[in-house]
């Protein structure tokens, strides 16, 4: 099921309903308190969450905190983001860093490619080592298995900044959705200044799909 929690009453119902139809999932729109999201998603078999919030730091952080332990992908919309439904030929921008949790983005790339007929743009972190290159290779292998369209672009930033660069260059790549991983843990800097995903969402002009980095992360399936 695709669940929509439209706190800001944005025009994103068409996006969520089209996504549900493309993924062959039921659709539901409900008003649910943020502190009840995890329980509801677990009990009602939600496959993906779409949620809207204000574009200020406090509102975004409240949503991030509510979704912190979700095993499913969740898409966040703010008022400054595009709301058009994904269509054939649209691009999904996927920054890829050296971290092992990046491999979970492969399932998102293939799911969107297979069911929404999108193209994946893999933005490779500009690192000295080869771990980002290896992650790209593994993601590419899965995409090629399904014979889906994709391209690989080289970022200017390293693994710690590549997702922010992707956010900044989304218009340049004509991307319609940005895929990022949430922070593993909140360090002192994250608590004081905010986690990197909050800064990305504040700046993004396209919806941001987040994946929580955990070993038993749920992935979309047939």
PDB file of N, CA, C and O in Angstrom, residues 134-199:
ATOM      1  N   UNK A 134      32.833   0.827  -6.727  1.00  0.00           N
ATOM      2  CA  UNK A 134      32.325  -0.537  -6.548  1.00  0.00           C
ATOM      3  C   UNK A 134      30.821  -0.520  -6.283  1.00  0.00           C
ATOM      4  O   UNK A 134      30.087  -1.386  -6.788  1.00  0.00           O
ATOM      5  N   UNK A 135      30.346   0.435  -5.491  1.00  0.00           N
ATOM      6  CA  UNK A 135      28.908   0.542  -5.243  1.00  0.00           C
ATOM      7  C   UNK A 135      28.150   0.837  -6.534  1.00  0.00           C
ATOM      8  O   UNK A 135      27.085   0.258  -6.791  1.00  0.00           O
ATOM      9  N   UNK A 136      28.699   1.745  -7.330  1.00  0.00           N
ATOM     10  CA  UNK A 136      28.107   2.031  -8.635  1.00  0.00           C
ATOM     11  C   UNK A 136      28.018   0.762  -9.470  1.00  0.00           C
ATOM     12  O   UNK A 136      26.995   0.474 -10.110  1.00  0.00           O
ATOM     13  N   UNK A 137      29.101  -0.017  -9.464  1.00  0.00           N
ATOM     14  CA  UNK A 137      29.126  -1.245 -10.253  1.00  0.00           C
ATOM     15  C   UNK A 137      28.049  -2.226  -9.831  1.00  0.00           C
ATOM     16  O   UNK A 137      27.399  -2.851 -10.679  1.00  0.00           O
ATOM     17  N   UNK A 138      27.845  -2.375  -8.537  1.00  0.00           N
ATOM     18  CA  UNK A 138      26.831  -3.313  -8.047  1.00  0.00           C
ATOM     19  C   UNK A 138      25.425  -2.835  -8.388  1.00  0.00           C
ATOM     20  O   UNK A 138      24.560  -3.628  -8.753  1.00  0.00           O
ATOM     21  N   UNK A 139      25.191  -1.524  -8.239  1.00  0.00           N
ATOM     22  CA  UNK A 139      23.875  -0.976  -8.585  1.00  0.00           C
ATOM     23  C   UNK A 139      23.633  -1.125 -10.083  1.00  0.00           C
ATOM     24  O   UNK A 139      22.542  -1.509 -10.526  1.00  0.00           O
ATOM     25  N   UNK A 140      24.655  -0.832 -10.873  1.00  0.00           N
ATOM     26  CA  UNK A 140      24.542  -0.942 -12.330  1.00  0.00           C
ATOM     27  C   UNK A 140      24.235  -2.372 -12.751  1.00  0.00           C
ATOM     28  O   UNK A 140      23.446  -2.616 -13.683  1.00  0.00           O
ATOM     29  N   UNK A 141      24.846  -3.347 -12.077  1.00  0.00           N
ATOM     30  CA  UNK A 141      24.609  -4.753 -12.412  1.00  0.00           C
ATOM     31  C   UNK A 141      23.134  -5.113 -12.276  1.00  0.00           C
ATOM     32  O   UNK A 141      22.568  -5.792 -13.147  1.00  0.00           O
ATOM     33  N   UNK A 142      22.504  -4.643 -11.199  1.00  0.00           N
ATOM     34  CA  UNK A 142      21.083  -4.940 -11.000  1.00  0.00           C
ATOM     35  C   UNK A 142      20.218  -4.214 -12.028  1.00  0.00           C
ATOM     36  O   UNK A 142      19.269  -4.793 -12.569  1.00  0.00           O
ATOM     37  N   UNK A 143      20.550  -2.965 -12.318  1.00  0.00           N
ATOM     38  CA  UNK A 143      19.794  -2.209 -13.320  1.00  0.00           C
ATOM     39  C   UNK A 143      19.898  -2.882 -14.683  1.00  0.00           C
ATOM     40  O   UNK A 143      18.901  -3.031 -15.402  1.00  0.00           O
ATOM     41  N   UNK A 144      21.105  -3.320 -15.037  1.00  0.00           N
ATOM     42  CA  UNK A 144      21.310  -3.960 -16.335  1.00  0.00           C
ATOM     43  C   UNK A 144      20.621  -5.322 -16.415  1.00  0.00           C
ATOM     44  O   UNK A 144      20.231  -5.766 -17.500  1.00  0.00           O
ATOM     45  N   UNK A 145      20.465  -5.973 -15.280  1.00  0.00           N
ATOM     46  CA  UNK A 145      19.765  -7.254 -15.261  1.00  0.00           C
ATOM     47  C   UNK A 145      18.355  -7.111 -15.818  1.00  0.00           C
ATOM     48  O   UNK A 145      17.842  -8.015 -16.492  1.00  0.00           O
ATOM     49  N   UNK A 146      17.726  -5.963 -15.532  1.00  0.00           N
ATOM     50  CA  UNK A 146      16.366  -5.723 -16.020  1.00  0.00           C
ATOM     51  C   UNK A 146      16.354  -4.899 -17.307  1.00  0.00           C
ATOM     52  O   UNK A 146      15.289  -4.483 -17.759  1.00  0.00           O
ATOM     53  N   UNK A 147      17.536  -4.651 -17.856  1.00  0.00           N
ATOM     54  CA  UNK A 147      17.671  -3.912 -19.115  1.00  0.00           C
ATOM     55  C   UNK A 147      16.976  -2.549 -19.043  1.00  0.00           C
ATOM     56  O   UNK A 147      16.235  -2.154 -19.944  1.00  0.00           O
ATOM     57  N   UNK A 148      17.263  -1.825 -17.965  1.00  0.00           N
ATOM     58  CA  UNK A 148      16.649  -0.522 -17.726  1.00  0.00           C
ATOM     59  C   UNK A 148      17.619   0.594 -18.122  1.00  0.00           C
ATOM     60  O   UNK A 148      18.837   0.433 -18.045  1.00  0.00           O
ATOM     61  N   UNK A 149      17.095   1.731 -18.544  1.00  0.00           N
ATOM     62  CA  UNK A 149      17.968   2.837 -18.941  1.00  0.00           C
ATOM     63  C   UNK A 149      18.623   3.503 -17.727  1.00  0.00           C
ATOM     64  O   UNK A 149      17.995   3.657 -16.673  1.00  0.00           O
ATOM     65  N   UNK A 150      19.877   3.898 -17.898  1.00  0.00           N
ATOM     66  CA  UNK A 150      20.588   4.593 -16.825  1.00  0.00           C
ATOM     67  C   UNK A 150      21.778   5.315 -17.422  1.00  0.00           C
ATOM     68  O   UNK A 150      22.197   5.066 -18.566  1.00  0.00           O
ATOM     69  N   UNK A 151      22.324   6.234 -16.640  1.00  0.00           N
ATOM     70  CA  UNK A 151      23.587   6.874 -17.002  1.00  0.00           C
ATOM     71  C   UNK A 151      24.386   7.078 -15.728  1.00  0.00           C
ATOM     72  O   UNK A 151      23.834   7.097 -14.619  1.00  0.00           O
ATOM     73  N   UNK A 152      25.699   7.212 -15.886  1.00  0.00           N
ATOM     74  CA  UNK A 152      26.588   7.454 -14.752  1.00  0.00           C
ATOM     75  C   UNK A 152      27.261   8.801 -14.958  1.00  0.00           C
ATOM     76  O   UNK A 152      27.852   9.051 -16.003  1.00  0.00           O
ATOM     77  N   UNK A 153      27.146   9.656 -13.954  1.00  0.00           N
ATOM     78  CA  UNK A 153      27.768  10.972 -13.990  1.00  0.00           C
ATOM     79  C   UNK A 153      28.778  11.082 -12.848  1.00  0.00           C
ATOM     80  O   UNK A 153      28.559  10.527 -11.765  1.00  0.00           O
ATOM     81  N   UNK A 154      29.860  11.771 -13.067  1.00  0.00           N
ATOM     82  CA  UNK A 154      30.894  11.943 -12.035  1.00  0.00           C
ATOM     83  C   UNK A 154      30.639  13.249 -11.281  1.00  0.00           C
ATOM     84  O   UNK A 154      30.545  14.321 -11.879  1.00  0.00           O
ATOM     85  N   UNK A 155      30.517  13.132  -9.975  1.00  0.00           N
ATOM     86  CA  UNK A 155      30.296  14.310  -9.140  1.00  0.00           C
ATOM     87  C   UNK A 155      31.606  15.054  -8.906  1.00  0.00           C
ATOM     88  O   UNK A 155      32.701  14.503  -9.082  1.00  0.00           O
ATOM     89  N   UNK A 156      31.493  16.287  -8.489  1.00  0.00           N
ATOM     90  CA  UNK A 156      32.662  17.068  -8.085  1.00  0.00           C
ATOM     91  C   UNK A 156      32.962  16.868  -6.607  1.00  0.00           C
ATOM     92  O   UNK A 156      34.108  16.987  -6.187  1.00  0.00           O
ATOM     93  N   UNK A 157      31.936  16.530  -5.832  1.00  0.00           N
ATOM     94  CA  UNK A 157      32.085  16.391  -4.384  1.00  0.00           C
ATOM     95  C   UNK A 157      32.356  14.945  -3.999  1.00  0.00           C
ATOM     96  O   UNK A 157      32.072  14.015  -4.754  1.00  0.00           O
ATOM     97  N   UNK A 158      32.884  14.774  -2.779  1.00  0.00           N
ATOM     98  CA  UNK A 158      33.175  13.431  -2.286  1.00  0.00           C
ATOM     99  C   UNK A 158      31.938  12.803  -1.646  1.00  0.00           C
ATOM    100  O   UNK A 158      30.837  13.359  -1.705  1.00  0.00           O
ATOM    101  N   UNK A 159      32.132  11.640  -1.025  1.00  0.00           N
ATOM    102  CA  UNK A 159      31.014  10.876  -0.481  1.00  0.00           C
ATOM    103  C   UNK A 159      30.221  11.627   0.585  1.00  0.00           C
ATOM    104  O   UNK A 159      29.035  11.359   0.772  1.00  0.00           O
ATOM    105  N   UNK A 160      30.852  12.536   1.277  1.00  0.00           N
ATOM    106  CA  UNK A 160      30.171  13.254   2.347  1.00  0.00           C
ATOM    107  C   UNK A 160      29.315  14.407   1.824  1.00  0.00           C
ATOM    108  O   UNK A 160      28.466  14.924   2.545  1.00  0.00           O
ATOM    109  N   UNK A 161      29.523  14.796   0.569  1.00  0.00           N
ATOM    110  CA  UNK A 161      28.811  15.948   0.008  1.00  0.00           C
ATOM    111  C   UNK A 161      28.073  15.627  -1.283  1.00  0.00           C
ATOM    112  O   UNK A 161      27.431  16.509  -1.858  1.00  0.00           O
ATOM    113  N   UNK A 162      28.157  14.392  -1.769  1.00  0.00           N
ATOM    114  CA  UNK A 162      27.602  14.085  -3.083  1.00  0.00           C
ATOM    115  C   UNK A 162      26.077  14.227  -3.111  1.00  0.00           C
ATOM    116  O   UNK A 162      25.501  14.631  -4.126  1.00  0.00           O
ATOM    117  N   UNK A 163      25.413  13.901  -2.005  1.00  0.00           N
ATOM    118  CA  UNK A 163      23.955  14.023  -1.996  1.00  0.00           C
ATOM    119  C   UNK A 163      23.530  15.493  -2.035  1.00  0.00           C
ATOM    120  O   UNK A 163      22.537  15.837  -2.688  1.00  0.00           O
ATOM    121  N   UNK A 164      24.287  16.351  -1.367  1.00  0.00           N
ATOM    122  CA  UNK A 164      23.998  17.775  -1.428  1.00  0.00           C
ATOM    123  C   UNK A 164      24.227  18.305  -2.840  1.00  0.00           C
ATOM    124  O   UNK A 164      23.457  19.126  -3.346  1.00  0.00           O
ATOM    125  N   UNK A 165      25.289  17.827  -3.491  1.00  0.00           N
ATOM    126  CA  UNK A 165      25.540  18.233  -4.876  1.00  0.00           C
ATOM    127  C   UNK A 165      24.398  17.788  -5.785  1.00  0.00           C
ATOM    128  O   UNK A 165      23.976  18.530  -6.679  1.00  0.00           O
ATOM    129  N   UNK A 166      23.907  16.587  -5.555  1.00  0.00           N
ATOM    130  CA  UNK A 166      22.781  16.097  -6.350  1.00  0.00           C
ATOM    131  C   UNK A 166      21.564  16.997  -6.183  1.00  0.00           C
ATOM    132  O   UNK A 166      20.869  17.310  -7.154  1.00  0.00           O
ATOM    133  N   UNK A 167      21.319  17.420  -4.969  1.00  0.00           N
ATOM    134  CA  UNK A 167      20.218  18.340  -4.697  1.00  0.00           C
ATOM    135  C   UNK A 167      20.406  19.637  -5.472  1.00  0.00           C
ATOM    136  O   UNK A 167      19.473  20.144  -6.108  1.00  0.00           O
ATOM    137  N   UNK A 168      21.610  20.172  -5.437  1.00  0.00           N
ATOM    138  CA  UNK A 168      21.902  21.439  -6.111  1.00  0.00           C
ATOM    139  C   UNK A 168      21.795  21.333  -7.625  1.00  0.00           C
ATOM    140  O   UNK A 168      21.461  22.319  -8.301  1.00  0.00           O
ATOM    141  N   UNK A 169      22.083  20.142  -8.181  1.00  0.00           N
ATOM    142  CA  UNK A 169      22.123  19.969  -9.630  1.00  0.00           C
ATOM    143  C   UNK A 169      20.896  19.246 -10.186  1.00  0.00           C
ATOM    144  O   UNK A 169      20.893  18.834 -11.353  1.00  0.00           O
ATOM    145  N   UNK A 170      19.854  19.102  -9.371  1.00  0.00           N
ATOM    146  CA  UNK A 170      18.672  18.355  -9.820  1.00  0.00           C
ATOM    147  C   UNK A 170      18.072  18.947 -11.088  1.00  0.00           C
ATOM    148  O   UNK A 170      17.696  18.224 -12.012  1.00  0.00           O
ATOM    149  N   UNK A 171      17.999  20.278 -11.163  1.00  0.00           N
ATOM    150  CA  UNK A 171      17.433  20.932 -12.346  1.00  0.00           C
ATOM    151  C   UNK A 171      18.324  20.700 -13.561  1.00  0.00           C
ATOM    152  O   UNK A 171      17.828  20.510 -14.684  1.00  0.00           O
ATOM    153  N   UNK A 172      19.640  20.714 -13.350  1.00  0.00           N
ATOM    154  CA  UNK A 172      20.579  20.489 -14.452  1.00  0.00           C
ATOM    155  C   UNK A 172      20.378  19.121 -15.085  1.00  0.00           C
ATOM    156  O   UNK A 172      20.489  18.955 -16.308  1.00  0.00           O
ATOM    157  N   UNK A 173      20.063  18.125 -14.250  1.00  0.00           N
ATOM    158  CA  UNK A 173      19.833  16.776 -14.754  1.00  0.00           C
ATOM    159  C   UNK A 173      18.365  16.530 -15.107  1.00  0.00           C
ATOM    160  O   UNK A 173      18.005  15.420 -15.525  1.00  0.00           O
ATOM    161  N   UNK A 174      17.518  17.536 -14.926  1.00  0.00           N
ATOM    162  CA  UNK A 174      16.086  17.430 -15.182  1.00  0.00           C
ATOM    163  C   UNK A 174      15.480  16.250 -14.423  1.00  0.00           C
ATOM    164  O   UNK A 174      14.634  15.509 -14.940  1.00  0.00           O
ATOM    165  N   UNK A 175      15.934  16.069 -13.179  1.00  0.00           N
ATOM    166  CA  UNK A 175      15.451  14.969 -12.343  1.00  0.00           C
ATOM    167  C   UNK A 175      14.100  15.315 -11.742  1.00  0.00           C
ATOM    168  O   UNK A 175      13.803  16.475 -11.462  1.00  0.00           O
ATOM    169  N   UNK A 176      13.281  14.286 -11.525  1.00  0.00           N
ATOM    170  CA  UNK A 176      11.944  14.478 -10.969  1.00  0.00           C
ATOM    171  C   UNK A 176      11.829  13.995  -9.526  1.00  0.00           C
ATOM    172  O   UNK A 176      10.861  14.298  -8.837  1.00  0.00           O
ATOM    173  N   UNK A 177      12.814  13.221  -9.082  1.00  0.00           N
ATOM    174  CA  UNK A 177      12.838  12.769  -7.690  1.00  0.00           C
ATOM    175  C   UNK A 177      14.288  12.457  -7.323  1.00  0.00           C
ATOM    176  O   UNK A 177      15.075  12.025  -8.171  1.00  0.00           O
ATOM    177  N   UNK A 178      14.633  12.718  -6.067  1.00  0.00           N
ATOM    178  CA  UNK A 178      15.993  12.529  -5.566  1.00  0.00           C
ATOM    179  C   UNK A 178      15.979  11.438  -4.501  1.00  0.00           C
ATOM    180  O   UNK A 178      15.135  11.456  -3.595  1.00  0.00           O
ATOM    181  N   UNK A 179      16.902  10.490  -4.605  1.00  0.00           N
ATOM    182  CA  UNK A 179      16.968   9.366  -3.668  1.00  0.00           C
ATOM    183  C   UNK A 179      18.194   9.536  -2.770  1.00  0.00           C
ATOM    184  O   UNK A 179      19.328   9.596  -3.269  1.00  0.00           O
ATOM    185  N   UNK A 180      17.983   9.592  -1.464  1.00  0.00           N
ATOM    186  CA  UNK A 180      19.093   9.737  -0.517  1.00  0.00           C
ATOM    187  C   UNK A 180      18.910   8.765   0.642  1.00  0.00           C
ATOM    188  O   UNK A 180      17.806   8.280   0.899  1.00  0.00           O
ATOM    189  N   UNK A 181      20.006   8.474   1.317  1.00  0.00           N
ATOM    190  CA  UNK A 181      19.935   7.669   2.536  1.00  0.00           C
ATOM    191  C   UNK A 181      19.967   8.600   3.740  1.00  0.00           C
ATOM    192  O   UNK A 181      20.682   9.599   3.755  1.00  0.00           O
ATOM    193  N   UNK A 182      19.180   8.253   4.739  1.00  0.00           N
ATOM    194  CA  UNK A 182      19.185   9.023   5.978  1.00  0.00           C
ATOM    195  C   UNK A 182      20.467   8.739   6.756  1.00  0.00           C
ATOM    196  O   UNK A 182      21.170   7.752   6.496  1.00  0.00           O
ATOM    197  N   UNK A 183      20.778   9.590   7.694  1.00  0.00           N
ATOM    198  CA  UNK A 183      21.975   9.419   8.516  1.00  0.00           C
ATOM    199  C   UNK A 183      21.887   8.144   9.337  1.00  0.00           C
ATOM    200  O   UNK A 183      20.809   7.773   9.826  1.00  0.00           O
ATOM    201  N   UNK A 184      23.005   7.470   9.490  1.00  0.00           N
ATOM    202  CA  UNK A 184      23.032   6.263  10.324  1.00  0.00           C
ATOM    203  C   UNK A 184      22.667   6.601  11.760  1.00  0.00           C
ATOM    204  O   UNK A 184      21.797   5.979  12.376  1.00  0.00           O
ATOM    205  N   UNK A 185      23.388   7.556  12.319  1.00  0.00           N
ATOM    206  CA  UNK A 185      23.163   8.019  13.685  1.00  0.00           C
ATOM    207  C   UNK A 185      23.316   9.530  13.702  1.00  0.00           C
ATOM    208  O   UNK A 185      24.010  10.106  12.858  1.00  0.00           O
ATOM    209  N   UNK A 186      22.693  10.166  14.657  1.00  0.00           N
ATOM    210  CA  UNK A 186      22.837  11.603  14.815  1.00  0.00           C
ATOM    211  C   UNK A 186      23.999  11.886  15.763  1.00  0.00           C
ATOM    212  O   UNK A 186      23.949  11.557  16.952  1.00  0.00           O
ATOM    213  N   UNK A 187      25.069  12.467  15.206  1.00  0.00           N
ATOM    214  CA  UNK A 187      26.178  12.895  16.025  1.00  0.00           C
ATOM    215  C   UNK A 187      25.906  14.266  16.618  1.00  0.00           C
ATOM    216  O   UNK A 187      24.834  14.857  16.416  1.00  0.00           O
ATOM    217  N   UNK A 188      26.873  14.811  17.319  1.00  0.00           N
ATOM    218  CA  UNK A 188      26.700  16.113  17.958  1.00  0.00           C
ATOM    219  C   UNK A 188      26.423  17.206  16.929  1.00  0.00           C
ATOM    220  O   UNK A 188      25.547  18.054  17.128  1.00  0.00           O
ATOM    221  N   UNK A 189      27.133  17.179  15.817  1.00  0.00           N
ATOM    222  CA  UNK A 189      26.908  18.174  14.766  1.00  0.00           C
ATOM    223  C   UNK A 189      25.493  18.085  14.211  1.00  0.00           C
ATOM    224  O   UNK A 189      24.862  19.104  13.920  1.00  0.00           O
ATOM    225  N   UNK A 190      24.992  16.849  14.052  1.00  0.00           N
ATOM    226  CA  UNK A 190      23.637  16.666  13.536  1.00  0.00           C
ATOM    227  C   UNK A 190      22.603  17.220  14.506  1.00  0.00           C
ATOM    228  O   UNK A 190      21.592  17.796  14.094  1.00  0.00           O
ATOM    229  N   UNK A 191      22.846  17.025  15.783  1.00  0.00           N
ATOM    230  CA  UNK A 191      21.907  17.506  16.799  1.00  0.00           C
ATOM    231  C   UNK A 191      21.904  19.030  16.843  1.00  0.00           C
ATOM    232  O   UNK A 191      20.850  19.673  16.957  1.00  0.00           O
ATOM    233  N   UNK A 192      23.085  19.623  16.716  1.00  0.00           N
ATOM    234  CA  UNK A 192      23.189  21.087  16.804  1.00  0.00           C
ATOM    235  C   UNK A 192      22.773  21.762  15.499  1.00  0.00           C
ATOM    236  O   UNK A 192      21.974  22.701  15.494  1.00  0.00           O
ATOM    237  N   UNK A 193      23.305  21.267  14.394  1.00  0.00           N
ATOM    238  CA  UNK A 193      23.098  21.938  13.101  1.00  0.00           C
ATOM    239  C   UNK A 193      22.068  21.250  12.214  1.00  0.00           C
ATOM    240  O   UNK A 193      21.653  21.818  11.203  1.00  0.00           O
ATOM    241  N   UNK A 194      21.667  20.045  12.582  1.00  0.00           N
ATOM    242  CA  UNK A 194      20.709  19.311  11.783  1.00  0.00           C
ATOM    243  C   UNK A 194      21.381  18.298  10.882  1.00  0.00           C
ATOM    244  O   UNK A 194      22.476  18.547  10.372  1.00  0.00           O
ATOM    245  N   UNK A 195      20.753  17.137  10.652  1.00  0.00           N
ATOM    246  CA  UNK A 195      21.335  16.106   9.788  1.00  0.00           C
ATOM    247  C   UNK A 195      21.349  16.545   8.332  1.00  0.00           C
ATOM    248  O   UNK A 195      20.582  17.417   7.917  1.00  0.00           O
ATOM    249  N   UNK A 196      22.200  15.915   7.541  1.00  0.00           N
ATOM    250  CA  UNK A 196      22.372  16.312   6.135  1.00  0.00           C
ATOM    251  C   UNK A 196      21.081  16.170   5.351  1.00  0.00           C
ATOM    252  O   UNK A 196      20.796  16.982   4.459  1.00  0.00           O
ATOM    253  N   UNK A 197      20.232  15.178   5.690  1.00  0.00           N
ATOM    254  CA  UNK A 197      18.998  15.010   4.928  1.00  0.00           C
ATOM    255  C   UNK A 197      18.025  16.163   5.163  1.00  0.00           C
ATOM    256  O   UNK A 197      17.248  16.523   4.277  1.00  0.00           O
ATOM    257  N   UNK A 198      18.077  16.769   6.349  1.00  0.00           N
ATOM    258  CA  UNK A 198      17.209  17.923   6.587  1.00  0.00           C
ATOM    259  C   UNK A 198      17.620  19.109   5.737  1.00  0.00           C
ATOM    260  O   UNK A 198      16.778  19.798   5.158  1.00  0.00           O
ATOM    261  N   UNK A 199      18.910  19.338   5.609  1.00  0.00           N
ATOM    262  CA  UNK A 199      19.398  20.441   4.775  1.00  0.00           C
ATOM    263  C   UNK A 199      19.049  20.196   3.309  1.00  0.00           C
ATOM    264  O   UNK A 199      18.711  21.138   2.577  1.00  0.00           O
TER     265      UNK A 199
END
